[in-house]
XYZ file of C-alpha atoms in Angstrom:
538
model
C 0.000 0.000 0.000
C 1.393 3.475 -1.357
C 0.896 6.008 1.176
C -1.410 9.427 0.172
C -0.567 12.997 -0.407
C -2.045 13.271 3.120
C 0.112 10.353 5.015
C 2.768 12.652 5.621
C 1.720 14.552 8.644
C 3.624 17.185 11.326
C 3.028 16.298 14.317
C 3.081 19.169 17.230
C 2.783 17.189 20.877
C 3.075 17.952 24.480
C 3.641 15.583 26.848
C 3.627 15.693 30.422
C 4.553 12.945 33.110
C 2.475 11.894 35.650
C 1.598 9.066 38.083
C -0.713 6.277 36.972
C -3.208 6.767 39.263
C -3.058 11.044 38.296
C -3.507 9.951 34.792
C -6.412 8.490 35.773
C -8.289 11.528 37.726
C -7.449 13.717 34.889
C -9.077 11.092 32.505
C -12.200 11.890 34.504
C -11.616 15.333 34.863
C -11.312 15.924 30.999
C -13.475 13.498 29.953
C -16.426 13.401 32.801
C -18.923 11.455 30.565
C -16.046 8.890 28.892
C -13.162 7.951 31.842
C -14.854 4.912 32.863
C -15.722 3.378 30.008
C -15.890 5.479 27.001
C -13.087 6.416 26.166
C -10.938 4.838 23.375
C -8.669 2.220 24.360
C -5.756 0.581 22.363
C -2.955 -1.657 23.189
C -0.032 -0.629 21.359
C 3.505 -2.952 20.751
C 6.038 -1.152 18.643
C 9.681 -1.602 17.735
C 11.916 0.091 16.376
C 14.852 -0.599 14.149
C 17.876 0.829 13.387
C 21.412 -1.003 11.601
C 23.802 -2.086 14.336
C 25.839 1.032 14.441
C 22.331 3.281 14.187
C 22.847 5.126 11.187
C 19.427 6.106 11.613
C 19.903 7.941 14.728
C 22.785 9.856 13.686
C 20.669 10.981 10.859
C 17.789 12.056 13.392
C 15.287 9.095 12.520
C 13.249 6.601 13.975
C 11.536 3.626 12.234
C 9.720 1.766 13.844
C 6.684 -0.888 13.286
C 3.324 -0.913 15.692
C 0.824 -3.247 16.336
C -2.774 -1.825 17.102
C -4.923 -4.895 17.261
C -4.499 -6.801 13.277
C -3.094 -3.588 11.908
C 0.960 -3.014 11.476
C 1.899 0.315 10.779
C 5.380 1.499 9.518
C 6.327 5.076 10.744
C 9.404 6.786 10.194
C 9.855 10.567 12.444
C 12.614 12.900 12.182
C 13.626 14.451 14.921
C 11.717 17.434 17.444
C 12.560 20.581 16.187
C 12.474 21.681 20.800
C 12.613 19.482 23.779
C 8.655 21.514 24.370
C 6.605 21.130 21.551
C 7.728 18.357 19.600
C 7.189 19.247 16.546
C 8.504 16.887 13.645
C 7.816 15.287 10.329
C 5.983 11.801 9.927
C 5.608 9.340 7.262
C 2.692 6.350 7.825
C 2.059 3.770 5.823
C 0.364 -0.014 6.869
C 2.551 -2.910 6.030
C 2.037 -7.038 6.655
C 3.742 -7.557 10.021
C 6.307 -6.665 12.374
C 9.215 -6.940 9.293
C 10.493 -3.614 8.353
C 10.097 -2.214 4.504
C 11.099 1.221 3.252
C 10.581 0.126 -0.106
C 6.398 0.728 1.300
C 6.830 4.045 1.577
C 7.767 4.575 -2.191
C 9.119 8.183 -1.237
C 11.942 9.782 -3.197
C 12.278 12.269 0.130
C 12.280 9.151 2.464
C 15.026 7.475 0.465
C 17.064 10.414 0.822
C 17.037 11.209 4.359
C 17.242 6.883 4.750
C 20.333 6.782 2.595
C 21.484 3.447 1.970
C 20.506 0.923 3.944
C 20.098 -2.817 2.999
C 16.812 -4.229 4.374
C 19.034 -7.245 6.651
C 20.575 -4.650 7.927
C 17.519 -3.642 10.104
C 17.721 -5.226 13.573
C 15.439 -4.269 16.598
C 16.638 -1.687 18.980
C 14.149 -1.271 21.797
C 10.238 -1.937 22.175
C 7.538 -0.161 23.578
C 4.258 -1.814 25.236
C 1.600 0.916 25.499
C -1.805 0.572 27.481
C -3.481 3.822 25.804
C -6.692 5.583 26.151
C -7.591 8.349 23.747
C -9.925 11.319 23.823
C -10.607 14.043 21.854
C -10.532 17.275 23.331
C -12.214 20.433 22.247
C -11.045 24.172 22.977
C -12.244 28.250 21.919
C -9.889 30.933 22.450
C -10.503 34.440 23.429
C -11.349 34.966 19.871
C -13.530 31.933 19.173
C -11.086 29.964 17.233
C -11.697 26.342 17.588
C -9.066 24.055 18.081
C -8.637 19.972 18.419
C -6.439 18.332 20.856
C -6.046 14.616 21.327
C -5.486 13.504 24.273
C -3.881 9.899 24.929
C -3.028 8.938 28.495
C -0.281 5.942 28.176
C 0.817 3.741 30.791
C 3.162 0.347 30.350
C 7.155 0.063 29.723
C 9.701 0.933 27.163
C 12.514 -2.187 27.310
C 15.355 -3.151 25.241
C 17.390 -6.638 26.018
C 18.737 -5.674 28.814
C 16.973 -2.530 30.574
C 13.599 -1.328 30.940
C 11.810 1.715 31.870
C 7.934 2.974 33.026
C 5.805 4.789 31.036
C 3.341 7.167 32.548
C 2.214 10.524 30.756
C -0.425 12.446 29.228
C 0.402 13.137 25.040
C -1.447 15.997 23.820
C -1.358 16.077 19.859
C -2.699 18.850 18.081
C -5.361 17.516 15.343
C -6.614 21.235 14.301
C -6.394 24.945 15.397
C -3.205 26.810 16.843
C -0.189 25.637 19.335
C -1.464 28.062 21.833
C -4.197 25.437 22.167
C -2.103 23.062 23.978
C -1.015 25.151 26.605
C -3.644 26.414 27.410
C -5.322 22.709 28.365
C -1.890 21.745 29.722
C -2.461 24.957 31.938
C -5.834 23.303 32.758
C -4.169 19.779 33.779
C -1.793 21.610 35.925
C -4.832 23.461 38.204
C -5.951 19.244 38.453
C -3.112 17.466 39.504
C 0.903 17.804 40.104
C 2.418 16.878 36.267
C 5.649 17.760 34.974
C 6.641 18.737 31.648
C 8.657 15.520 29.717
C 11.082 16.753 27.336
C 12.487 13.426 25.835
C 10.051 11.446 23.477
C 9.989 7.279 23.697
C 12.360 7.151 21.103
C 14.977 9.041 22.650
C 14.631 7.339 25.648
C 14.468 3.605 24.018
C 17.734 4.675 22.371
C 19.621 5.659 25.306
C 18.216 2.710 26.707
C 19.492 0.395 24.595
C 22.473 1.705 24.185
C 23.098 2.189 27.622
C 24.483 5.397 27.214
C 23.696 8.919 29.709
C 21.871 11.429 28.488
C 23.453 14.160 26.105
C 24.212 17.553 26.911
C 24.489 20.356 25.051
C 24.940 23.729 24.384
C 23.264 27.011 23.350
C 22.401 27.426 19.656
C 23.790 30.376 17.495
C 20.742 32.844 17.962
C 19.960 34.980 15.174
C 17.525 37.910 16.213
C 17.090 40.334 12.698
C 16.912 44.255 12.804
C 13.464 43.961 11.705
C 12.629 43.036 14.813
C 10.737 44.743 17.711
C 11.854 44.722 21.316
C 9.162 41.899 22.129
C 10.274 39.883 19.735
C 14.078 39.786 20.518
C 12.805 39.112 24.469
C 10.378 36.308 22.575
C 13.139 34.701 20.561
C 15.767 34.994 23.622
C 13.768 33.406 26.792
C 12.640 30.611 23.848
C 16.539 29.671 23.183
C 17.190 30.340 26.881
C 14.650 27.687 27.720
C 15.318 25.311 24.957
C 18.916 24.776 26.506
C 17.964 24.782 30.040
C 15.484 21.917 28.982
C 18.256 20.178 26.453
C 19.979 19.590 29.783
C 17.696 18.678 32.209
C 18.030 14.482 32.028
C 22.161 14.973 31.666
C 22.165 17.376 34.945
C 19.885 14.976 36.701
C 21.998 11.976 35.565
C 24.997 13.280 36.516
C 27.398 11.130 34.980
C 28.858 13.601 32.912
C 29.622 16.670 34.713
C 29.064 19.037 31.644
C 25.126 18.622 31.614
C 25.004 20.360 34.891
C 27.100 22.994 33.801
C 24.871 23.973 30.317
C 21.775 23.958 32.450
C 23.539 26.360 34.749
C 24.461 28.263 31.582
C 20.759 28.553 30.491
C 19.727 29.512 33.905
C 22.380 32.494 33.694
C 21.529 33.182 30.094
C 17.764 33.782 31.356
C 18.676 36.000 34.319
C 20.922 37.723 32.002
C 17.645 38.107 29.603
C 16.011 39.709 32.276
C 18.877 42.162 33.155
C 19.008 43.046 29.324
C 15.458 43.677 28.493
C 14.853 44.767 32.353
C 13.966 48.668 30.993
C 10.759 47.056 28.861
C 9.669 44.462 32.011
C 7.510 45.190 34.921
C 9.545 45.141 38.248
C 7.858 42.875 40.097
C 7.863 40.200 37.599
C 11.513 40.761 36.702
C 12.435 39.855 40.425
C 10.111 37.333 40.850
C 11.771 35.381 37.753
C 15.247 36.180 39.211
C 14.219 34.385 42.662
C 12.671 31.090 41.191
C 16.068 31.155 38.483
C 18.341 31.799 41.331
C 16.953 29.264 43.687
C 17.361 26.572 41.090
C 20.861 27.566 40.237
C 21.608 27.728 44.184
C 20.632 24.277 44.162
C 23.278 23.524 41.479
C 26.264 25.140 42.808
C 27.692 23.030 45.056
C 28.245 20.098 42.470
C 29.860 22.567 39.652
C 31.958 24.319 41.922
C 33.479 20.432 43.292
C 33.326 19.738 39.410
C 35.581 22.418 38.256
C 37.664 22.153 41.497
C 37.982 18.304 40.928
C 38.828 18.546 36.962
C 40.506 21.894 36.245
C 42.409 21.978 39.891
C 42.866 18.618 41.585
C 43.523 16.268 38.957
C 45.912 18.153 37.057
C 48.032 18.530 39.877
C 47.463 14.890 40.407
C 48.471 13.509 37.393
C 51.606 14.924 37.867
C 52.234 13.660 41.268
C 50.315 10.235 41.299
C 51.197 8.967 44.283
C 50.997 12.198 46.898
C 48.988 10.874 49.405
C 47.523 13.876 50.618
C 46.168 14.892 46.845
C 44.572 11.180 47.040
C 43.127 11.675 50.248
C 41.767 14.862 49.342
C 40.368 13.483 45.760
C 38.466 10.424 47.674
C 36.758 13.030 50.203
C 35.748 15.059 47.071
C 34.348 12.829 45.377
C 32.570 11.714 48.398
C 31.165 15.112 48.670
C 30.032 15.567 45.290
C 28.369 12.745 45.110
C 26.019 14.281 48.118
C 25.866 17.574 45.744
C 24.282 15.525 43.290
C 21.756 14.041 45.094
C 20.666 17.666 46.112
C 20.283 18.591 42.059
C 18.343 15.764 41.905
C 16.285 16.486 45.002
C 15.880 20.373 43.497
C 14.754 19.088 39.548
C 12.288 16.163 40.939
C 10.369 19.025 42.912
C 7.065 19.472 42.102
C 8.407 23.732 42.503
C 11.111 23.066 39.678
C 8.273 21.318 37.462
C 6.094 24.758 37.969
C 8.632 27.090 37.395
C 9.823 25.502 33.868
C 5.941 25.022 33.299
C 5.704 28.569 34.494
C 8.093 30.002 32.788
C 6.577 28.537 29.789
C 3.516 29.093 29.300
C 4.263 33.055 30.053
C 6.520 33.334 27.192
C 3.797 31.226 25.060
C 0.997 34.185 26.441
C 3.599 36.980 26.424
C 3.473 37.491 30.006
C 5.653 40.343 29.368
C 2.390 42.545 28.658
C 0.544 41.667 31.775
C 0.403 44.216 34.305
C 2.849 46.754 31.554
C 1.524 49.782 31.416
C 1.477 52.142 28.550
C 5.265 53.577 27.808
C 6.042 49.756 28.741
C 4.106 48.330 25.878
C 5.032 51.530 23.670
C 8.572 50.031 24.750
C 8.134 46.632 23.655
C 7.098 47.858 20.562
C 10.302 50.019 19.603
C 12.843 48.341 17.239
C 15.452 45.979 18.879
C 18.624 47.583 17.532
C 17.305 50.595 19.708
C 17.272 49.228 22.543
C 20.300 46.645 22.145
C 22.408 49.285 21.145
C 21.345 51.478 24.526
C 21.820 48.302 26.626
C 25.223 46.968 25.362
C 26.565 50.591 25.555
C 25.291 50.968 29.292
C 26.837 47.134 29.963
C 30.328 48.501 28.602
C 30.113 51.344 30.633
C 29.346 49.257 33.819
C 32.525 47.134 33.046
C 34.855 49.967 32.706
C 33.459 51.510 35.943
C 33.993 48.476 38.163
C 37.242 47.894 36.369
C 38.682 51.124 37.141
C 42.343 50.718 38.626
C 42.357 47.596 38.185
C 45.579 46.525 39.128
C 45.087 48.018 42.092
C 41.085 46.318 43.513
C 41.167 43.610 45.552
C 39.687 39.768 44.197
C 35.689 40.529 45.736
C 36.383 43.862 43.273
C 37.409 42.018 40.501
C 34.391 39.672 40.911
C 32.103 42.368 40.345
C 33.972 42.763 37.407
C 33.678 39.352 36.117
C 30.116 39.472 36.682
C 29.378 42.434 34.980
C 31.516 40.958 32.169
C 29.636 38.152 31.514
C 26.304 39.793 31.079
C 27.855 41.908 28.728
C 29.187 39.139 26.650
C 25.619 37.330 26.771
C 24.581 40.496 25.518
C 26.971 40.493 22.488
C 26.167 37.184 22.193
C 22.706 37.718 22.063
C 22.952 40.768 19.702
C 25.550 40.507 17.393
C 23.531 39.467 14.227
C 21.629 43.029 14.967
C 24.660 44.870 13.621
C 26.730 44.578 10.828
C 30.654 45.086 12.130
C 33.521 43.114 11.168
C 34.784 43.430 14.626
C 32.227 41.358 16.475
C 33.928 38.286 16.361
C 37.128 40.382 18.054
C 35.062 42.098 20.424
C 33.340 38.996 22.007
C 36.482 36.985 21.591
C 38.255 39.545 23.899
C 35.844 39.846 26.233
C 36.146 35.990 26.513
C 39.556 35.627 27.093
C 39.399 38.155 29.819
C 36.279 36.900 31.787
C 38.334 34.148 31.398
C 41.026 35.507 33.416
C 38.259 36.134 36.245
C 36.900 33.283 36.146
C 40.247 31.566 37.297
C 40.678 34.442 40.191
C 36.840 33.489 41.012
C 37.874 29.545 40.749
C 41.199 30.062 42.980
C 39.121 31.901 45.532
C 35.866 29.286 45.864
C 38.821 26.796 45.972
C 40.212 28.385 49.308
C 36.581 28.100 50.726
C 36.077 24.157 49.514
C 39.799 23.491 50.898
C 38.402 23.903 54.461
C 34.792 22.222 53.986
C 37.004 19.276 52.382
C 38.514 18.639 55.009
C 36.249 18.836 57.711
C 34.133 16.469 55.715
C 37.242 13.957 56.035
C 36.895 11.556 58.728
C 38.602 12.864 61.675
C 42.733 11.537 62.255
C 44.798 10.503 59.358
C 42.568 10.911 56.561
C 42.022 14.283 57.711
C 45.852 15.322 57.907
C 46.295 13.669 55.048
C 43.934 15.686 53.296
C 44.538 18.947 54.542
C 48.255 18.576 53.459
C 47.136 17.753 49.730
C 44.649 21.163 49.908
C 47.207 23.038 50.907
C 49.298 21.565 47.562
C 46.539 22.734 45.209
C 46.033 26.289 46.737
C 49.803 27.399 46.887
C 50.410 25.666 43.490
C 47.539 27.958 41.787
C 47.823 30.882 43.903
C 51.455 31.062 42.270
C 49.834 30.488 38.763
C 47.889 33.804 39.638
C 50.709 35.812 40.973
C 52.884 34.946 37.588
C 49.853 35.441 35.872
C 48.637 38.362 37.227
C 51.000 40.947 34.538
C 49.063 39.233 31.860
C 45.699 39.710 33.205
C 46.362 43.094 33.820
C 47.549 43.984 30.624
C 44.596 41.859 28.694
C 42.253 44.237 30.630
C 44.143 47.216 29.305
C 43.391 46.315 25.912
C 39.735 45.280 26.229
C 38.945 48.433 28.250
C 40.362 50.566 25.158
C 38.217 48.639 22.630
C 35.931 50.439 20.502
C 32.438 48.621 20.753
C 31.116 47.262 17.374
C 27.365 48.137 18.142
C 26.434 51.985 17.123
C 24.792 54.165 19.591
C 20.819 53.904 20.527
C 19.800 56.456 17.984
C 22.078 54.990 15.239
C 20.427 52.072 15.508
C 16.921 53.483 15.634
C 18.019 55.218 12.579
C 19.050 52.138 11.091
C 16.446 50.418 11.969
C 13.987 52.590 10.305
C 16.086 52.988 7.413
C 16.059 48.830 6.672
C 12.160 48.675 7.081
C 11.578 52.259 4.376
């Protein structure tokens, strides 16, 4: 069977997680008339393939075959555009059995994203074995616009050969109408019964199931904002990207296996408080700080573990490697790893809250409503209105100027000086970052590269002094006697060895600063901009 025009669908989901027996009060909840026995039911067994060193994957597909009662059908997805709305590309078509075919989908696209792949070359990956029941839910916005959302609530387990997992969630699949549609019933859900937003789909967890492997971190995406662009756009596009990363990294920072997932979701929660320091002229006060708190208190949570992860990896263990077999540096490596171990458990204690799962849900659906506007009065709307270069251009020029200030003498200042430094440094450079597609300069690159390499600089004072604070807590975690001598003489190893790397250092640091606090900024003034800015859109 040929599939239709029609067979190749995008699919825009939502899914939240949720206990079995929740699934089932919001079953009656949504579906009052249906949850005992009306609603749809289907048992669904699917596998998916993939060759044996999952060429598929690394192309962003998954095949797989499903059984719903006598019918097989072959589906092939690419993969989610976001780790919220996953919104992909689907090709259906019924075949005989559980065998694979791609030859049924007689596709020339299909082919090409396949590539070549023999059909024995197809072996099973993982399976899932789905207890579903469907419903279909109806919605009408503020401006009567109808919209469609099915809803399937799925219980049973996801397994490869040797692992398994539990399924329990709520899919909501848009059939008709707009996006905006699905957050508002997940808003709905939420006033029911404590859910929490699942940002990895079955495949992507079968696949890391099977092949046993961690999560995968990663890091911001290049953001391109245009001059066209209004303020609320720009704030639009950067909370979107801001949250897209911090949700890209959720599973690898709860893991913890690899150390880098907690430090991207750190960087997304710094990229958003950042955000709000950027666009803070256009926001209303109160819900500027009130976003700062719930961000900060998440990030709080995360400290501990990346300040024993950089200590452990950029400190310790070089110094280790070159003297394997100082006892004290061994002591002192066994008690922190000890305590980061505890730090993790504390990430994982703050992201399995039910108050984490409402802040990301929060912090969602106001960017999906523009929360910005609620409560704004009039010159703040006018504001969020203005062109972006306006305003980018005024705000990277004020975060220069803030730099300079709090570097002033700055051979002279003292390290908590030259923290305030470094921080104001870094939300300038997420400003560049943020900005730099806004103007046309051949001295971006230069610009943000320089102010890298010296918040670099500060960020090894910062690391030297946090490692002077962890030196002591280390070893009063040791046990008391000869661990803890031991230990105490390997901390005091690691702190004279780098506090002589940043007295030697310190002539370069200095004269790095020199040369970034001379640099011309590539961005134009505000009314440059604005001029600009009109000029593009005459």
């Amino acid at each position: 069977m040929n599939p239709k025009a029609d067979d190749l669908t995008r699919e825009i989901e939502f899914r939240l997680k949720a206990e079995p027996k929740t699934l089932d009060r919001l079953a009656e909840f949504l579906f009052p008339d249906k949850a005992a026995n009306g609603l749809r039911s289907q048992k669904l067994r699917a596998i998916y393939y993939d060759t044996a060193d999952r060429r598929l994957r690394q192309r962003g597909l998954a095949l797989r075959v499903r059984k719903n009662g006598k019918k097989f059908t072959q589906t092939l997805k690419t993969d989610s555009k976001g780790s919220v709305l996953f919104d992909r590309r689907e090709w259906e078509v019924e075949v005989e059995d559980f065998k694979p075919d791609f030859r049924a989908f007689d596709d020339a696209e299909v082919a090409d994203l396949v590539g070549l792949i023999f059909p024995e070359e197809l072996e099973p990956q993982f399976e899932t074995d789905v207890q579903r029941r469907l419903g279909l839910f109806e919605l009408t916005d503020a401006e009567r616009t109808p919209s469609r959302i099915e809803v399937a609530f799925d219980v049973g387990t996801i397994k490869s050969k040797q692992r398994s997992t539990e399924v329990s969630e709520v899919e909501l699949e848009l059939k008709s109408g707009e996006p905006s549609a699905l957050f508002e019933l997940a808003r709905m859900i939420r006033n029911q019964a404590s859910v929490r937003l699942l940002t990895l789909d079955k495949p992507t967890r079968g696949y890391q199931l099977a092949a046993g492997e961690a999560p995968r971190w990663a890091k911001a995406e290049k953001l391109k904002l245009s001059p066209e662009m209004t303020v609320e756009q720009g704030l639009e596009a950067v909370f979107q990207a801001g949250l897209e990363q911090w949700l890209r990294n959720e599973q690898a920072a709860f893991d913890g296996t690899d150390p880098e997932g907690v430090h991207q979701l750190r960087v997304a929660l710094r990229r958003l408080r950042s955000a709000l320091s950027l666009f803070g002229d256009v926001l209303v006060k109160e819900t500027r700080s009130d976003w700062n708190t719930r961000l900060k208190e998440i990030l709080n949570a995360m400290g501990p573990v990346r300040d024993l992860d950089v200590f452990e990896e950029e400190m310790l263990d070089p110094i280790l490697k070159a003297r394997p077999e100082d006892e004290g540096l061994i002591a002192l490596r066994g008690v922190t790893a000890a305590e980061r171990a505890k730090a993790q458990e504390q990430v994982r204690e703050a992201i399995g809250s039910q108050k984490y799962a409402d802040t990301v849900l929060d912090l969602l659906a106001w960017i999906e409503r523009k929360g910005w506007r609620e409560a704004a009065d009039v010159d703040l709307l006018i504001a969020q209105r203005m062109p972006l270069p306006q305003l980018a251009g005024a705000t990277l020029a004020k975060g220069l100027k803030r730099v300079r200030k709090r570097g002033r003498n700055f051979e002279s200042i003292d390290a908590d000086a030259r923290h305030q430094v470094r921080i104001a440094l870094k939300k300038l450079r997420y400003g560049t970052e943020y900005f730099a597609s806004l103007f046309e300069s051949k001295d971006t690159g230069s610009f943000i590269a320089a102010a890298s390499t010296m918040q670099d600089h500060l960020g090894h004072l910062n690391d030297v002094a946090v490692a002077e604070r962890l030196v002591d807590d280390l070893i009063g975690a040791a046990r008391a006697g000869a661990e803890r001598v031991k230990a105490a003489r390997g901390g005091g190893v690691v702190i004279g060895w780098y506090a002589h790397l940043v007295s030697i250092g310190e002539a370069d640091t200095v004269e790095d600063w020199r040369r970034f606090a001379k640099r011309d900024p590539f961005w134009p003034s505000g009314k440059q901009s604005h001029a600009k800015a009109g000029k593009d859109r005459s």
